[in-house]
Amino acid sequence: MEQRVTKLEMNADQARTDIIELKKDVAVLKTDVSVLKTDVAALKADVSILKTDVGVLKTDVAVLKTDVSHLKQDMSEVKTDLSCLRVAHERDFRILFGAIITLGLGLSGLMAKGFGWFH
């Protein structure tokens, strides 16, 4: 019977040491949980900041889209104006070329009459 008592006492001592170790582990886990809670709170704050930043970026993107649409409209107007200028440029070139030819023929006729080549 004494052996059983000593064995029970040894088991009780082992159980006490295990309980003490478990209490230490629980204390460590509590500190880890408190650290994790502060980290989660910080992350929540960061997420709220990111949400506001995303909202600002969305408005900026919307503004950029409208600016791009205005630029596209302006570019199409410039293309239209350039095509009108090309037509006017061709017409002006033809008139100028005709005037140069007429001037050349007129001057050559005047020179021919002046030198007596025409009577």
Short mmCIF file of C-alpha atoms in Angstrom, two decimals, residues 47 61 66 81 94 99 103 113 118:
data_model
loop_
_atom_site.label_atom_id
_atom_site.label_comp_id
_atom_site.label_asym_id
_atom_site.label_seq_id
_atom_site.Cartn_x
_atom_site.Cartn_y
_atom_site.Cartn_z
CA VAL A 47 -7.39 48.98 -43.95
CA VAL A 61 -9.42 57.81 -62.24
CA THR A 66 -13.15 62.50 -68.51
CA ASP A 81 -9.34 70.84 -89.20
CA ARG A 94 -2.87 75.08 -107.75
CA ALA A 99 0.00 82.22 -111.41
CA LEU A 103 3.77 85.09 -115.02
CA LYS A 113 8.58 91.43 -127.95
CA PHE A 118 7.71 89.05 -132.29
#
